[in-house]
Amino acid sequence: MASNVAGSSGPVAYIADILGASEPALRLFYTILLGYPLAYFHRTYLFGKSPCLQHLFFIGCGLTLGYYNYGNDMIHSIISVLFTYLLLFTMGGTFNSVIISFVFNMSYLMFGYYVTGTDDYDIKWSMPHCVLTLRLIGLAFDVYDGQKKESELSNDQKKTALRNCPSLIEVAGHTYFFGGFMVGPQFPMKRYIDFINGSFPAKTIAGKPSCIGAGLKRLGVGILILSIYQVGNTYIPEKVFLSDAYVMEYPLWKKLIIMGLWGKIVLYKYIACWLVSEGSCIMAGLTYNGKDSEGNDLWDGCANAKMRQYTTSSTFAGLIQSFNINTNLWVAQYVFKRLKFLGNRYISQAAALLFLAVWHGLHSGYYVCFMNEFIVMYFEKDFESFLDSRFPKVKAFFMGGALRPVSLVLMRVFVDIMMGYSLVGFVLLSFGKYMKAYSTVYFCGHILYFGWPLLAIALRKLIPRSKSKADKDKAQ
């Protein structure tokens, strides 16, 4: 379907050319920034007013911003919203409605990727549609959970379950809320309804909502991260691995260092968008999460990135858990934990990562990336278990006392390099490009991670468990 969005002309195209960015990317960023005046307007004039009025405001804003970016292609999101609502209205919260919603929304998303896909990362209507897909599938699950007994629900499900099917205007308002429609964050319908009904705080004693300052602070961090990305990308561009200098001239150690720095820089692009988008959700008041120990309002209910953890974590698990948090939580709640009946954590984890790969798109690079994540996480957990059972004193020596800071720095460097290694497929996407990048570093990451399970079998047979560890396990 053709879009009505204008071609590469006008002020947006001119500024994009100066910044070295694509026009769709800059248009999208402007749209995310517009969430701040819209959030301020809502917070000042509409918060606590008629729910219907608020729903209509969000629907109007979301559709207008969507049309600015994608023109007539916005019809695809409207079709998905109407189908999901009619499905829940007619079938209610049944297992069949969950299955139909899942199949329909994922199939429509795959159709979108098929008709819009190219060899590069595309900012087209399929991008916000991937956010919409999770939101609508999650809605079907929540209505289904709401029909169960309270005792049958997990703690997570109790927070999101819906006893009644939401109205069409509620579903549309939740979908097109300007703070989360384009790039996230994900948030459940129940949080949205509580927000609309005024369950979250309105104003502080001073008369000004505390969420305003918190939202602007998040915006500032997002702009800073985006600036770092812009500067870093000029020195280490996203396709640096395809350059003749990288392939032919650099030694292996330098290639790996560049790969690690590249991974940090390329992630900043996504993190910046998540932070800026989250800030408008904070300013609107959607992210209220209770109070801290000193009685201050917490606005981290939809936190999508933890920058301190991202900056300091020395493990893959900690690093992965520090960004795109709400999508990871969604997959954990609606995919990983729902596969508990399989009886194997690794099978459930592999299935969840496969779902993430399919959800991201049809490019083979996505599947390579999430396969890398699976084997990296397996290696990290199994290697730590090996050290604990065979060399606990050695581990304690390096991780305690004066050597601990040095060990953490070395671990951080290793994690950064291998995180960049794992992201190569996600960014380069096509087989020829990421294979060229991996071949220049001799597939060292794949040799390490795929080789470890076989090596671990031999090492566990050759090296006995430490006596202290064996005695402790026996005592338990």
GROMACS .gro file of C-alpha atoms in nm:
model
  476
    1MET     CA    1   0.000   0.000   0.000
    2ALA     CA    2   0.143   0.336  -0.093
    3SER     CA    3   0.207   0.595   0.171
    4ASN     CA    4   0.105   0.959   0.153
    5VAL     CA    5   0.419   1.070   0.337
    6ALA     CA    6   0.613   1.317   0.131
    7GLY     CA    7   0.941   1.219  -0.032
    8SER     CA    8   1.287   1.344   0.049
    9SER     CA    9   1.224   1.719   0.038
   10GLY     CA   10   1.153   1.997   0.280
   11PRO     CA   11   1.309   2.102   0.612
   12VAL     CA   12   1.310   1.753   0.766
   13ALA     CA   13   1.505   1.610   0.473
   14TYR     CA   14   1.743   1.909   0.483
   15ILE     CA   15   1.820   1.869   0.854
   16ALA     CA   16   1.851   1.492   0.815
   17ASP     CA   17   2.110   1.544   0.543
   18ILE     CA   18   2.311   1.777   0.768
   19LEU     CA   19   2.303   1.530   1.057
   20GLY     CA   20   2.380   1.233   0.836
   21ALA     CA   21   2.056   1.062   0.937
   22SER     CA   22   1.772   0.926   0.725
   23GLU     CA   23   1.458   1.135   0.686
   24PRO     CA   24   1.229   0.862   0.830
   25ALA     CA   25   1.456   0.834   1.136
   26LEU     CA   26   1.453   1.210   1.200
   27ARG     CA   27   1.077   1.225   1.141
   28LEU     CA   28   1.032   0.947   1.396
   29PHE     CA   29   1.250   1.128   1.650
   30TYR     CA   30   1.050   1.449   1.607
   31THR     CA   31   0.736   1.246   1.669
   32ILE     CA   32   0.877   1.106   1.994
   33LEU     CA   33   0.974   1.457   2.107
   34LEU     CA   34   0.621   1.583   2.038
   35GLY     CA   35   0.510   1.350   2.316
   36TYR     CA   36   0.639   1.602   2.571
   37PRO     CA   37   0.414   1.901   2.491
   38LEU     CA   38   0.125   1.656   2.445
   39ALA     CA   39   0.197   1.497   2.783
   40TYR     CA   40   0.220   1.838   2.949
   41PHE     CA   41  -0.110   1.944   2.793
   42HIS     CA   42  -0.280   1.627   2.911
   43ARG     CA   43  -0.135   1.651   3.259
   44THR     CA   44  -0.237   2.017   3.291
   45TYR     CA   45  -0.583   2.014   3.137
   46LEU     CA   46  -0.715   1.660   3.095
   47PHE     CA   47  -0.577   1.448   3.380
   48GLY     CA   48  -0.858   1.335   3.604
   49LYS     CA   49  -1.124   1.451   3.361
   50SER     CA   50  -1.373   1.234   3.170
   51PRO     CA   51  -1.212   0.898   3.070
   52CYS     CA   52  -1.385   0.920   2.732
   53LEU     CA   53  -1.229   1.261   2.665
   54GLN     CA   54  -0.884   1.130   2.757
   55HIS     CA   55  -0.922   0.823   2.535
   56LEU     CA   56  -1.023   1.040   2.241
   57PHE     CA   57  -0.727   1.271   2.301
   58PHE     CA   58  -0.482   0.981   2.292
   59ILE     CA   59  -0.647   0.824   1.990
   60GLY     CA   60  -0.642   1.152   1.799
   61CYS     CA   61  -0.279   1.223   1.889
   62GLY     CA   62  -0.159   0.873   1.807
   63LEU     CA   63  -0.335   0.855   1.471
   64THR     CA   64  -0.216   1.203   1.373
   65LEU     CA   65   0.147   1.130   1.463
   66GLY     CA   66   0.125   0.795   1.291
   67TYR     CA   67  -0.013   0.954   0.974
   68TYR     CA   68   0.269   1.210   0.982
   69ASN     CA   69   0.517   0.922   0.966
   70TYR     CA   70   0.339   0.654   0.763
   71GLY     CA   71   0.046   0.816   0.582
   72ASN     CA   72  -0.232   0.582   0.471
   73ASP     CA   73  -0.037   0.280   0.598
   74MET     CA   74  -0.187   0.357   0.939
   75ILE     CA   75  -0.484   0.152   0.819
   76HIS     CA   76  -0.290  -0.162   0.916
   77SER     CA   77  -0.288  -0.075   1.285
   78ILE     CA   78  -0.659   0.016   1.271
   79ILE     CA   79  -0.740  -0.324   1.116
   80SER     CA   80  -0.548  -0.505   1.390
   81VAL     CA   81  -0.713  -0.308   1.669
   82LEU     CA   82  -1.062  -0.366   1.531
   83PHE     CA   83  -1.001  -0.737   1.475
   84THR     CA   84  -0.864  -0.794   1.825
   85TYR     CA   85  -1.144  -0.600   1.989
   86LEU     CA   86  -1.415  -0.785   1.794
   87LEU     CA   87  -1.246  -1.115   1.876
   88LEU     CA   88  -1.251  -1.044   2.250
   89PHE     CA   89  -1.600  -0.895   2.235
   90THR     CA   90  -1.746  -1.204   2.068
   91MET     CA   91  -1.535  -1.484   2.220
   92GLY     CA   92  -1.439  -1.329   2.553
   93GLY     CA   93  -1.139  -1.438   2.755
   94THR     CA   94  -1.103  -1.791   2.623
   95PHE     CA   95  -0.802  -1.997   2.529
   96ASN     CA   96  -0.921  -1.995   2.167
   97SER     CA   97  -0.929  -1.615   2.162
   98VAL     CA   98  -0.567  -1.610   2.284
   99ILE     CA   99  -0.459  -1.849   2.008
  100ILE     CA  100  -0.648  -1.661   1.736
  101SER     CA  101  -0.515  -1.326   1.855
  102PHE     CA  102  -0.160  -1.460   1.861
  103VAL     CA  103  -0.181  -1.616   1.514
  104PHE     CA  104  -0.358  -1.320   1.354
  105ASN     CA  105  -0.137  -1.046   1.497
  106MET     CA  106   0.191  -1.229   1.437
  107SER     CA  107   0.083  -1.323   1.085
  108TYR     CA  108  -0.014  -0.964   1.006
  109LEU     CA  109   0.323  -0.848   1.137
  110MET     CA  110   0.505  -1.104   0.919
  111PHE     CA  111   0.301  -0.977   0.622
  112GLY     CA  112   0.417  -0.625   0.707
  113TYR     CA  113   0.781  -0.731   0.717
  114TYR     CA  114   0.741  -0.913   0.387
  115VAL     CA  115   0.591  -0.622   0.193
  116THR     CA  116   0.814  -0.350   0.344
  117GLY     CA  117   1.144  -0.532   0.394
  118THR     CA  118   1.471  -0.443   0.222
  119ASP     CA  119   1.833  -0.538   0.291
  120ASP     CA  120   1.859  -0.266   0.556
  121TYR     CA  121   1.676  -0.166   0.874
  122ASP     CA  122   1.346  -0.014   0.765
  123ILE     CA  123   1.151   0.261   0.941
  124LYS     CA  124   0.811   0.191   0.789
  125TRP     CA  125   0.466   0.111   0.924
  126SER     CA  126   0.582  -0.236   1.028
  127MET     CA  127   0.804  -0.083   1.298
  128PRO     CA  128   0.529   0.059   1.525
  129HIS     CA  129   0.320  -0.241   1.426
  130CYS     CA  130   0.565  -0.471   1.606
  131VAL     CA  131   0.500  -0.271   1.926
  132LEU     CA  132   0.126  -0.294   1.859
  133THR     CA  133   0.148  -0.671   1.807
  134LEU     CA  134   0.280  -0.737   2.156
  135ARG     CA  135   0.025  -0.499   2.305
  136LEU     CA  136  -0.272  -0.672   2.142
  137ILE     CA  137  -0.149  -1.024   2.211
  138GLY     CA  138  -0.087  -0.926   2.574
  139LEU     CA  139  -0.439  -0.782   2.593
  140ALA     CA  140  -0.590  -1.117   2.487
  141PHE     CA  141  -0.382  -1.296   2.750
  142ASP     CA  142  -0.489  -1.046   3.019
  143VAL     CA  143  -0.860  -1.093   2.945
  144TYR     CA  144  -0.806  -1.470   2.946
  145ASP     CA  145  -0.625  -1.452   3.284
  146GLY     CA  146  -0.910  -1.241   3.421
  147GLN     CA  147  -1.150  -1.535   3.385
  148LYS     CA  148  -0.941  -1.754   3.617
  149LYS     CA  149  -0.969  -1.780   3.993
  150GLU     CA  150  -0.742  -1.551   4.192
  151SER     CA  151  -0.562  -1.852   4.338
  152GLU     CA  152  -0.471  -1.974   3.988
  153LEU     CA  153  -0.289  -1.654   3.892
  154SER     CA  154   0.079  -1.580   3.941
  155ASN     CA  155   0.184  -1.254   4.105
  156ASP     CA  156   0.259  -1.105   3.763
  157GLN     CA  157  -0.078  -1.211   3.626
  158LYS     CA  158  -0.262  -1.060   3.922
  159LYS     CA  159  -0.116  -0.721   3.824
  160THR     CA  160  -0.237  -0.741   3.464
  161ALA     CA  161  -0.548  -0.965   3.457
  162LEU     CA  162  -0.871  -0.802   3.331
  163ARG     CA  163  -1.206  -0.926   3.464
  164ASN     CA  164  -1.396  -0.765   3.177
  165CYS     CA  165  -1.323  -0.706   2.811
  166PRO     CA  166  -1.224  -0.340   2.761
  167SER     CA  167  -1.436  -0.122   2.534
  168LEU     CA  168  -1.322  -0.032   2.184
  169ILE     CA  169  -1.235   0.322   2.288
  170GLU     CA  170  -1.023   0.187   2.574
  171VAL     CA  171  -0.839  -0.054   2.345
  172ALA     CA  172  -0.776   0.222   2.090
  173GLY     CA  173  -0.663   0.469   2.357
  174HIS     CA  174  -0.423   0.214   2.501
  175THR     CA  175  -0.292   0.137   2.151
  176TYR     CA  176  -0.240   0.494   2.030
  177PHE     CA  177  -0.111   0.649   2.352
  178PHE     CA  178   0.157   0.879   2.208
  179GLY     CA  179   0.421   0.785   2.465
  180GLY     CA  180   0.433   0.420   2.366
  181PHE     CA  181   0.279   0.382   2.020
  182MET     CA  182   0.591   0.434   1.809
  183VAL     CA  183   0.880   0.261   1.989
  184GLY     CA  184   0.736   0.152   2.323
  185PRO     CA  185   0.759   0.110   2.614
  186GLN     CA  186   0.519  -0.179   2.657
  187PHE     CA  187   0.267  -0.139   2.938
  188PRO     CA  188  -0.045  -0.345   3.017
  189MET     CA  189  -0.402  -0.231   2.971
  190LYS     CA  190  -0.460  -0.241   3.345
  191ARG     CA  191  -0.191   0.022   3.405
  192TYR     CA  192  -0.345   0.238   3.134
  193ILE     CA  193  -0.696   0.208   3.283
  194ASP     CA  194  -0.569   0.292   3.632
  195PHE     CA  195  -0.393   0.595   3.486
  196ILE     CA  196  -0.703   0.714   3.301
  197ASN     CA  197  -0.925   0.666   3.606
  198GLY     CA  198  -0.698   0.888   3.815
  199SER     CA  199  -0.560   0.615   4.042
  200PHE     CA  200  -0.212   0.770   4.015
  201PRO     CA  201  -0.114   1.093   4.199
  202ALA     CA  202  -0.219   1.422   4.046
  203LYS     CA  203  -0.012   1.697   4.207
  204THR     CA  204   0.245   1.748   4.481
  205ILE     CA  205   0.204   1.981   4.778
  206ALA     CA  206   0.366   2.260   4.580
  207GLY     CA  207   0.097   2.229   4.316
  208LYS     CA  208   0.318   2.104   4.031
  209PRO     CA  209   0.321   1.734   3.940
  210SER     CA  210   0.652   1.569   4.034
  211CYS     CA  211   0.635   1.371   3.710
  212ILE     CA  212   0.715   1.684   3.506
  213GLY     CA  213   1.069   1.716   3.639
  214ALA     CA  214   1.123   1.340   3.630
  215GLY     CA  215   1.016   1.327   3.265
  216LEU     CA  216   1.243   1.615   3.164
  217LYS     CA  217   1.534   1.448   3.343
  218ARG     CA  218   1.476   1.133   3.139
  219LEU     CA  219   1.465   1.346   2.825
  220GLY     CA  220   1.801   1.500   2.915
  221VAL     CA  221   1.961   1.158   2.961
  222GLY     CA  222   1.815   1.043   2.630
  223ILE     CA  223   1.951   1.347   2.443
  224LEU     CA  224   2.294   1.291   2.601
  225ILE     CA  225   2.299   0.927   2.494
  226LEU     CA  226   2.188   1.021   2.142
  227SER     CA  227   2.468   1.280   2.123
  228ILE     CA  228   2.722   1.016   2.224
  229TYR     CA  229   2.587   0.791   1.951
  230GLN     CA  230   2.610   1.066   1.687
  231VAL     CA  231   2.972   1.140   1.776
  232GLY     CA  232   3.070   0.774   1.809
  233ASN     CA  233   2.904   0.681   1.481
  234THR     CA  234   3.125   0.928   1.293
  235TYR     CA  235   3.435   0.740   1.410
  236ILE     CA  236   3.297   0.386   1.410
  237PRO     CA  237   3.006   0.370   1.161
  238GLU     CA  238   2.755   0.087   1.168
  239LYS     CA  239   2.905  -0.083   0.863
  240VAL     CA  240   3.268  -0.049   0.970
  241PHE     CA  241   3.317  -0.427   0.939
  242LEU     CA  242   3.263  -0.405   0.565
  243SER     CA  243   3.544  -0.152   0.511
  244ASP     CA  244   3.871  -0.255   0.345
  245ALA     CA  245   4.075  -0.112   0.632
  246TYR     CA  246   3.895  -0.326   0.890
  247VAL     CA  247   3.910  -0.642   0.680
  248MET     CA  248   4.265  -0.616   0.543
  249GLU     CA  249   4.477  -0.395   0.769
  250TYR     CA  250   4.386  -0.435   1.138
  251PRO     CA  251   4.524  -0.713   1.360
  252LEU     CA  252   4.276  -0.940   1.538
  253TRP     CA  253   4.303  -0.770   1.877
  254LYS     CA  254   4.225  -0.430   1.721
  255LYS     CA  255   3.930  -0.572   1.529
  256LEU     CA  256   3.783  -0.712   1.851
  257ILE     CA  257   3.832  -0.384   2.039
  258ILE     CA  258   3.658  -0.197   1.755
  259MET     CA  259   3.378  -0.455   1.761
  260GLY     CA  260   3.329  -0.397   2.134
  261LEU     CA  261   3.322  -0.019   2.100
  262TRP     CA  262   3.090  -0.050   1.800
  263GLY     CA  263   2.847  -0.259   2.004
  264LYS     CA  264   2.830   0.009   2.274
  265ILE     CA  265   2.776   0.286   2.020
  266VAL     CA  266   2.512   0.109   1.812
  267LEU     CA  267   2.303   0.025   2.118
  268TYR     CA  268   2.300   0.390   2.223
  269LYS     CA  269   2.080   0.467   1.921
  270TYR     CA  270   1.806   0.238   2.049
  271ILE     CA  271   1.854   0.326   2.414
  272ALA     CA  272   1.823   0.698   2.338
  273CYS     CA  273   1.487   0.648   2.166
  274TRP     CA  274   1.360   0.434   2.455
  275LEU     CA  275   1.468   0.692   2.713
  276VAL     CA  276   1.311   0.986   2.529
  277SER     CA  277   0.988   0.795   2.470
  278GLU     CA  278   0.976   0.683   2.832
  279GLY     CA  279   1.021   1.043   2.945
  280SER     CA  280   0.694   1.151   2.783
  281CYS     CA  281   0.519   0.859   2.958
  282ILE     CA  282   0.664   0.982   3.288
  283MET     CA  283   0.551   1.339   3.224
  284ALA     CA  284   0.198   1.219   3.152
  285GLY     CA  285   0.199   1.030   3.483
  286LEU     CA  286   0.155   0.682   3.337
  287THR     CA  287   0.467   0.537   3.500
  288TYR     CA  288   0.377   0.596   3.867
  289ASN     CA  289   0.523   0.315   4.078
  290GLY     CA  290   0.451   0.402   4.441
  291LYS     CA  291   0.688   0.586   4.674
  292ASP     CA  292   1.043   0.530   4.790
  293SER     CA  293   1.154   0.495   5.152
  294GLU     CA  294   1.159   0.874   5.192
  295GLY     CA  295   0.806   0.924   5.059
  296ASN     CA  296   0.906   1.054   4.716
  297ASP     CA  297   0.704   0.955   4.410
  298LEU     CA  298   0.860   0.685   4.196
  299TRP     CA  299   0.811   0.720   3.820
  300ASP     CA  300   0.991   0.405   3.703
  301GLY     CA  301   0.687   0.187   3.635
  302CYS     CA  302   0.774   0.170   3.264
  303ALA     CA  303   1.153   0.203   3.290
  304ASN     CA  304   1.303   0.074   2.966
  305ALA     CA  305   1.672   0.123   3.041
  306LYS     CA  306   1.887   0.127   3.353
  307MET     CA  307   2.189   0.331   3.253
  308ARG     CA  308   2.395   0.268   3.568
  309GLN     CA  309   2.355  -0.107   3.530
  310TYR     CA  310   2.421  -0.085   3.156
  311THR     CA  311   2.741   0.110   3.219
  312THR     CA  312   2.881  -0.096   3.507
  313SER     CA  313   2.758  -0.453   3.457
  314SER     CA  314   3.036  -0.708   3.406
  315THR     CA  315   2.811  -1.000   3.307
  316PHE     CA  316   2.603  -1.069   2.999
  317ALA     CA  317   2.297  -1.136   3.214
  318GLY     CA  318   2.326  -0.798   3.385
  319LEU     CA  319   2.389  -0.617   3.058
  320ILE     CA  320   2.094  -0.774   2.874
  321GLN     CA  321   1.864  -0.700   3.166
  322SER     CA  322   1.956  -0.331   3.159
  323PHE     CA  323   1.794  -0.228   2.828
  324ASN     CA  324   1.466  -0.286   2.642
  325ILE     CA  325   1.340  -0.393   2.983
  326ASN     CA  326   0.967  -0.385   2.916
  327THR     CA  327   0.989  -0.600   2.604
  328ASN     CA  328   1.199  -0.852   2.797
  329LEU     CA  329   0.943  -0.851   3.079
  330TRP     CA  330   0.662  -0.899   2.827
  331VAL     CA  331   0.835  -1.200   2.670
  332ALA     CA  332   0.909  -1.343   3.015
  333GLN     CA  333   0.545  -1.314   3.126
  334TYR     CA  334   0.359  -1.407   2.809
  335VAL     CA  335   0.600  -1.655   2.645
  336PHE     CA  336   0.873  -1.791   2.873
  337LYS     CA  337   0.665  -1.852   3.185
  338ARG     CA  338   0.370  -1.985   2.981
  339LEU     CA  339   0.601  -2.263   2.855
  340LYS     CA  340   0.671  -2.390   3.204
  341PHE     CA  341   0.478  -2.709   3.118
  342LEU     CA  342   0.768  -2.812   2.891
  343GLY     CA  343   0.966  -2.890   3.204
  344ASN     CA  344   1.299  -2.757   3.076
  345ARG     CA  345   1.424  -2.405   3.133
  346TYR     CA  346   1.658  -2.408   2.835
  347ILE     CA  347   1.384  -2.519   2.595
  348SER     CA  348   1.156  -2.242   2.724
  349GLN     CA  349   1.438  -1.989   2.693
  350ALA     CA  350   1.519  -2.100   2.338
  351ALA     CA  351   1.152  -2.077   2.241
  352ALA     CA  352   1.126  -1.726   2.391
  353LEU     CA  353   1.435  -1.609   2.200
  354LEU     CA  354   1.303  -1.766   1.879
  355PHE     CA  355   0.980  -1.572   1.931
  356LEU     CA  356   1.183  -1.252   1.973
  357ALA     CA  357   1.374  -1.322   1.653
  358VAL     CA  358   1.051  -1.381   1.455
  359TRP     CA  359   0.894  -1.071   1.611
  360HIS     CA  360   1.188  -0.856   1.501
  361GLY     CA  361   1.162  -0.957   1.137
  362LEU     CA  362   1.248  -1.191   0.852
  363HIS     CA  363   1.619  -1.108   0.820
  364SER     CA  364   1.844  -1.401   0.908
  365GLY     CA  365   2.062  -1.167   1.116
  366TYR     CA  366   1.794  -1.147   1.384
  367TYR     CA  367   1.796  -1.525   1.425
  368VAL     CA  368   2.175  -1.532   1.442
  369CYS     CA  369   2.172  -1.257   1.707
  370PHE     CA  370   1.924  -1.430   1.937
  371MET     CA  371   2.097  -1.765   1.887
  372ASN     CA  372   2.413  -1.588   2.001
  373GLU     CA  373   2.229  -1.459   2.307
  374PHE     CA  374   2.118  -1.811   2.396
  375ILE     CA  375   2.464  -1.967   2.373
  376VAL     CA  376   2.629  -1.672   2.549
  377MET     CA  377   2.389  -1.695   2.843
  378TYR     CA  378   2.435  -2.073   2.857
  379PHE     CA  379   2.814  -2.033   2.854
  380GLU     CA  380   2.813  -1.769   3.127
  381LYS     CA  381   2.595  -1.970   3.363
  382ASP     CA  382   2.766  -2.302   3.297
  383PHE     CA  383   3.118  -2.159   3.318
  384GLU     CA  384   3.040  -1.998   3.654
  385SER     CA  385   2.900  -2.328   3.778
  386PHE     CA  386   3.219  -2.501   3.661
  387LEU     CA  387   3.438  -2.255   3.851
  388ASP     CA  388   3.223  -2.284   4.164
  389SER     CA  389   3.246  -2.664   4.166
  390ARG     CA  390   3.611  -2.706   4.060
  391PHE     CA  391   3.799  -2.389   4.148
  392PRO     CA  392   3.605  -2.201   4.420
  393LYS     CA  393   3.925  -2.076   4.587
  394VAL     CA  394   4.063  -1.947   4.258
  395LYS     CA  395   3.740  -1.762   4.189
  396ALA     CA  396   3.736  -1.618   4.541
  397PHE     CA  397   4.100  -1.507   4.498
  398PHE     CA  398   4.032  -1.309   4.181
  399MET     CA  399   3.691  -1.177   4.285
  400GLY     CA  400   3.791  -1.067   4.635
  401GLY     CA  401   4.032  -0.817   4.784
  402ALA     CA  402   4.260  -0.598   4.575
  403LEU     CA  403   4.220  -0.806   4.258
  404ARG     CA  404   3.843  -0.759   4.241
  405PRO     CA  405   3.849  -0.420   4.059
  406VAL     CA  406   4.099  -0.552   3.804
  407SER     CA  407   3.892  -0.867   3.749
  408LEU     CA  408   3.573  -0.665   3.703
  409VAL     CA  409   3.740  -0.437   3.446
  410LEU     CA  410   3.871  -0.735   3.247
  411MET     CA  411   3.529  -0.904   3.265
  412ARG     CA  412   3.368  -0.582   3.147
  413VAL     CA  413   3.602  -0.557   2.847
  414PHE     CA  414   3.530  -0.919   2.757
  415VAL     CA  415   3.155  -0.870   2.791
  416ASP     CA  416   3.161  -0.554   2.577
  417ILE     CA  417   3.361  -0.723   2.302
  418MET     CA  418   3.138  -1.028   2.292
  419MET     CA  419   2.822  -0.819   2.315
  420GLY     CA  420   2.936  -0.635   2.004
  421TYR     CA  421   3.016  -0.972   1.846
  422SER     CA  422   2.665  -1.097   1.922
  423LEU     CA  423   2.501  -0.782   1.779
  424VAL     CA  424   2.668  -0.805   1.438
  425GLY     CA  425   2.381  -1.004   1.285
  426PHE     CA  426   2.118  -0.777   1.443
  427VAL     CA  427   2.260  -0.467   1.275
  428LEU     CA  428   2.400  -0.596   0.945
  429LEU     CA  429   2.095  -0.822   0.894
  430SER     CA  430   2.185  -0.998   0.567
  431PHE     CA  431   2.386  -1.321   0.547
  432GLY     CA  432   2.664  -1.190   0.326
  433LYS     CA  433   2.732  -0.886   0.543
  434TYR     CA  434   2.744  -1.050   0.886
  435MET     CA  435   2.934  -1.352   0.757
  436LYS     CA  436   3.200  -1.117   0.620
  437ALA     CA  437   3.224  -0.946   0.959
  438TYR     CA  438   3.251  -1.275   1.149
  439SER     CA  439   3.504  -1.422   0.908
  440THR     CA  440   3.740  -1.127   0.964
  441VAL     CA  441   3.765  -1.226   1.332
  442TYR     CA  442   3.779  -1.598   1.246
  443PHE     CA  443   3.442  -1.678   1.411
  444CYS     CA  444   3.622  -1.667   1.747
  445GLY     CA  445   3.303  -1.611   1.945
  446HIS     CA  446   3.125  -1.906   1.788
  447ILE     CA  447   3.427  -2.129   1.842
  448LEU     CA  448   3.436  -2.029   2.210
  449TYR     CA  449   3.066  -2.060   2.285
  450PHE     CA  450   2.978  -2.361   2.073
  451GLY     CA  451   3.299  -2.534   2.174
  452TRP     CA  452   3.245  -2.488   2.548
  453PRO     CA  453   2.973  -2.755   2.600
  454LEU     CA  454   3.203  -3.024   2.451
  455LEU     CA  455   3.507  -2.894   2.636
  456ALA     CA  456   3.311  -2.874   2.962
  457ILE     CA  457   3.223  -3.245   2.942
  458ALA     CA  458   3.589  -3.336   2.915
  459LEU     CA  459   3.700  -3.093   3.185
  460ARG     CA  460   3.439  -3.214   3.432
  461LYS     CA  461   3.562  -3.570   3.382
  462LEU     CA  462   3.929  -3.479   3.413
  463ILE     CA  463   3.901  -3.231   3.702
  464PRO     CA  464   3.734  -3.355   4.021
  465ARG     CA  465   3.499  -3.136   4.223
  466SER     CA  466   3.667  -2.944   4.500
  467LYS     CA  467   3.644  -3.111   4.839
  468SER     CA  468   3.485  -2.809   5.003
  469LYS     CA  469   3.218  -2.792   4.736
  470ALA     CA  470   3.157  -3.168   4.742
  471ASP     CA  471   3.129  -3.169   5.123
  472LYS     CA  472   2.888  -2.875   5.114
  473ASP     CA  473   2.664  -3.044   4.857
  474LYS     CA  474   2.672  -3.369   5.057
  475ALA     CA  475   2.571  -3.184   5.374
  476GLN     CA  476   2.273  -3.032   5.196
   0.00000   0.00000   0.00000
